[in-house]
Coordinates of C-alpha atoms in Angstrom, one line a residue:
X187 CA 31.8 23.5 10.8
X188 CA 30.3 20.9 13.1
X189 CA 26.9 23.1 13.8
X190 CA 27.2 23.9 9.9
X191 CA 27.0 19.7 9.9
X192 CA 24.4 19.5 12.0
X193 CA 22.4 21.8 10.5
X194 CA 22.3 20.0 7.3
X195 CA 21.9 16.9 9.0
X196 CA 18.4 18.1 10.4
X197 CA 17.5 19.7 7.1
X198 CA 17.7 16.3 5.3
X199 CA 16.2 15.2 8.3
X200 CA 12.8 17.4 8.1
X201 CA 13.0 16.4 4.2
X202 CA 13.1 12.6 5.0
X203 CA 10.3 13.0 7.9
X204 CA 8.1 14.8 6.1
X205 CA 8.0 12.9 2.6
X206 CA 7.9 9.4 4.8
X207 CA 5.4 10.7 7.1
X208 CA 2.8 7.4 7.8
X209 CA -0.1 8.8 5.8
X210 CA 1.4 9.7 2.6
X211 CA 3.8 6.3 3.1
X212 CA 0.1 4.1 3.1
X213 CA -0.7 6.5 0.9
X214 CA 2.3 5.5 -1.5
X215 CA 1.0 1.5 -1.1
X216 CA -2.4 2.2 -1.7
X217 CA -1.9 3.9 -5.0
X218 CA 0.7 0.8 -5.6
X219 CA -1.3 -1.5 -4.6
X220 CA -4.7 -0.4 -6.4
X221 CA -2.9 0.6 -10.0
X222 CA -1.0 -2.5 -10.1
X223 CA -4.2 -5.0 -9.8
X224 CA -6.5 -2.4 -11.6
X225 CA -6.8 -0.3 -14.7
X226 CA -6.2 3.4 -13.9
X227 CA -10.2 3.9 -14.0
X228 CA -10.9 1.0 -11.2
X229 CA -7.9 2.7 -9.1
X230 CA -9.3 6.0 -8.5
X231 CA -12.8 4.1 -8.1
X232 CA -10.9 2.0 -5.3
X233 CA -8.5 4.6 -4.2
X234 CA -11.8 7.1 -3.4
X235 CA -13.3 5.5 -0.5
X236 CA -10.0 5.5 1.4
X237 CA -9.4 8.8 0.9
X238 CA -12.5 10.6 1.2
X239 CA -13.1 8.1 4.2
X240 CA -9.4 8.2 5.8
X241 CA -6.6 10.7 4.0
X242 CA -8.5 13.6 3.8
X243 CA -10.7 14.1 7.0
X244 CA -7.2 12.7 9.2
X245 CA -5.4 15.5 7.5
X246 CA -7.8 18.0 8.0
X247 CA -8.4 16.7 11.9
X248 CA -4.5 16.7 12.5
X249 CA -4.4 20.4 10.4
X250 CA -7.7 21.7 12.4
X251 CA -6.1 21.0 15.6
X252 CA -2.6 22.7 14.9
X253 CA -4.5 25.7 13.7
X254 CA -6.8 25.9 16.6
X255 CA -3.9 25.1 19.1
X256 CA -4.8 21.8 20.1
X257 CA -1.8 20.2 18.3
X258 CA 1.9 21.4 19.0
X259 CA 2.6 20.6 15.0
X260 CA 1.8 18.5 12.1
X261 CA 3.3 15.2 13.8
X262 CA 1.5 15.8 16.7
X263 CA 4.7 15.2 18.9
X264 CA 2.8 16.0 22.4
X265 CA 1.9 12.4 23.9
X266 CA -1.0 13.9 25.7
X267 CA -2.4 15.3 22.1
X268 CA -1.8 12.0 20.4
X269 CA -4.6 10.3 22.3
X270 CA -7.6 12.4 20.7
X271 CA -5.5 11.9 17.1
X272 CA -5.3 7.8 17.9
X273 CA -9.3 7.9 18.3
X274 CA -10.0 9.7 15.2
X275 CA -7.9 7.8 12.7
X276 CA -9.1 4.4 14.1
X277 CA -12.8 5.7 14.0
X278 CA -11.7 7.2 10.5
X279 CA -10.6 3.3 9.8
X280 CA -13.4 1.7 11.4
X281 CA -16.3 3.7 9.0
X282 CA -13.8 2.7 5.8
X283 CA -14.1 -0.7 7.3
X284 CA -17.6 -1.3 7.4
X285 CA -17.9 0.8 4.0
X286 CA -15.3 -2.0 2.2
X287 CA -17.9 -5.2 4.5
X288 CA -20.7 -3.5 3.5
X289 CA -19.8 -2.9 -0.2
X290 CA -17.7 -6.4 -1.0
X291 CA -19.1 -9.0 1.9
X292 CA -15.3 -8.7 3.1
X293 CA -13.1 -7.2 5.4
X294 CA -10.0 -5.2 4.1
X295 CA -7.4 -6.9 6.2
X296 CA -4.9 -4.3 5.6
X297 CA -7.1 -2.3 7.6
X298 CA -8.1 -4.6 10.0
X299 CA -3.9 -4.8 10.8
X300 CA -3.7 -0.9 10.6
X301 CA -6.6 -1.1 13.2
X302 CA -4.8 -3.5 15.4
X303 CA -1.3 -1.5 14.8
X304 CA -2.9 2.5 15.6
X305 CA -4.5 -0.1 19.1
X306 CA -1.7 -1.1 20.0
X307 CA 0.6 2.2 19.4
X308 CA -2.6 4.0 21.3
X309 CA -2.1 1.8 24.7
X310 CA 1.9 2.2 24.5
X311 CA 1.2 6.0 24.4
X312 CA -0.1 5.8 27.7
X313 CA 3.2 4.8 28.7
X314 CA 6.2 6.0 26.6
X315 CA 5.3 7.9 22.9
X316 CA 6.5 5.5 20.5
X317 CA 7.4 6.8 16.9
X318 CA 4.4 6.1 14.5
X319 CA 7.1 7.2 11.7
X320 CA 8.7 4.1 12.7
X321 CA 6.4 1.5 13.5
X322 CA 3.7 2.9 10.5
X323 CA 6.5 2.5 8.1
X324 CA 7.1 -0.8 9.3
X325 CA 4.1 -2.2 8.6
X326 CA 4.4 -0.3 5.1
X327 CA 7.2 -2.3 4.4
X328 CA 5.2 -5.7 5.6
X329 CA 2.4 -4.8 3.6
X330 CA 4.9 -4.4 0.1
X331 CA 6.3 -7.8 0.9
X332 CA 3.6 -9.9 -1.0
X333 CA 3.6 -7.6 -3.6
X334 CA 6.9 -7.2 -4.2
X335 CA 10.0 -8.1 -2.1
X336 CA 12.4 -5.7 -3.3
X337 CA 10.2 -2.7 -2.7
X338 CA 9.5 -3.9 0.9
X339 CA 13.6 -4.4 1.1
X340 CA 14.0 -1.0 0.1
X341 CA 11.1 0.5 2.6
X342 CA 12.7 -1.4 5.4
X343 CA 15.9 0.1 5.0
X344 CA 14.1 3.4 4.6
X345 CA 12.7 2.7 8.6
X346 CA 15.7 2.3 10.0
X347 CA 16.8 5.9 8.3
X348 CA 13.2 7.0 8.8
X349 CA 14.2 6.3 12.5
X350 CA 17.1 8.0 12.5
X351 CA 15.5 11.2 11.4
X352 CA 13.0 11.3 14.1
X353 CA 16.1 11.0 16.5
X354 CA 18.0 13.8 14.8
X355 CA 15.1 16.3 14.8
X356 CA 14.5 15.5 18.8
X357 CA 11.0 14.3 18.0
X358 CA 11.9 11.0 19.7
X359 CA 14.1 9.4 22.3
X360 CA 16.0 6.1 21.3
X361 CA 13.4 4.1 23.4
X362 CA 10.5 5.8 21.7
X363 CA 12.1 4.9 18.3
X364 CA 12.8 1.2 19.5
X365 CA 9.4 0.9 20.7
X366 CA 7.8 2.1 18.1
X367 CA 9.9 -0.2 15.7
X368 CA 9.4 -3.3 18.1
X369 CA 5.1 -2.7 17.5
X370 CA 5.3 -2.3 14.0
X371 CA 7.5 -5.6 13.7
X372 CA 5.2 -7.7 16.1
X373 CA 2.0 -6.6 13.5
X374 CA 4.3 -7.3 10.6
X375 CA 5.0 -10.7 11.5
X376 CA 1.4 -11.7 12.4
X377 CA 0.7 -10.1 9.1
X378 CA 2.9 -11.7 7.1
X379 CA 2.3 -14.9 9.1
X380 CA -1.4 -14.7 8.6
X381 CA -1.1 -13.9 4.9
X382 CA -1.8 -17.2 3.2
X383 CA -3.8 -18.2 5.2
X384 CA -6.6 -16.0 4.5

């Protein structure tokens, strides 16, 4: 009965992980974000950059390297591995970046944050492997706060289950999670705090 528990348990677990995982949860805000300040026809126009820039080549990188070997799985739960997937998604970033300057005359600060984030979780990895379920959804959660505060209530009460997942599937150890969570709040505050002010 118990293992019959736990089984499920890391079933719903997997489910949870893998529907939250950080790309499709930025994913999720994107699309938010860009259909509910544009018509459907300037969304895809906006959306496209991002994801022929970022999405798509991350998710072939991370798929590439799990086929090849490189990559234990899809969340790329070696510490070692992560530091070759931290360099491609901020260069991935960076080149949307200067795309968005180049295009507009201004920075996309979400990205600039998400930049400053992915730095930050890269140095802790040297150290201890903090979850970027955790601390990615995090930020998710900051970014939904301007636009609208029950959503971002909701996605932060998603984290902390989001976090409990990656502790049920053995992906992470409670300091890892509490790390990772303790990044993503420090980036969310200064985002937050910096918001208005821009």
């Amino acid at each position: 009965m118990v293992q019959e528990e736990h089984r499920m348990a890391e079933r719903i677990s997997k489910v949870i992980s893998n529907i939250f995982n950080p790309i499709v949860s930025l994913l999720v805000f994107y699309i938010y974000h860009s259909f509910h300040r544009h018509t459907a026809t300037e969304a895809f126009k906006s959306m496209l950059p991002l994801l022929v820039m970022v999405i798509f080549p991350v998710v072939y990188w991370i798929a590439s390297n799990v086929r090849k070997g490189r990559y234990t799985n899809m969340d790329v739960s070696n510490r070692m591995q992560r530091r070759s997937l931290y360099y491609f998604i901020i260069a991935s970033l960076m080149v949307y970046e200067i795309f968005i300057y180049l295009r507009w005359g201004a920075a996309d600060r979400n990205v600039l944050f998400l930049i400053l984030l992915l730095i930050l979780l890269h140095f802790s990895n040297y150290f201890i492997k903090s979850s970027m379920h955790t601390a990615l959804n995090l930020f998710v959660a900051a970014l939904f706060y301007p636009e609208n505060h029950i959503v971002s209530f909701v996605w932060l009460l998603l984290t902390v289950l989001i976090g409990i997942t990656r502790l049920i599937l053995k992906r992470h150890s409670v300091a890892e999670v509490f790390s990772g969570a303790a990044i993503g709040f420090v980036v969310s505050i200064l985002y937050l705090y910096t918001y208005n002010q821009t």
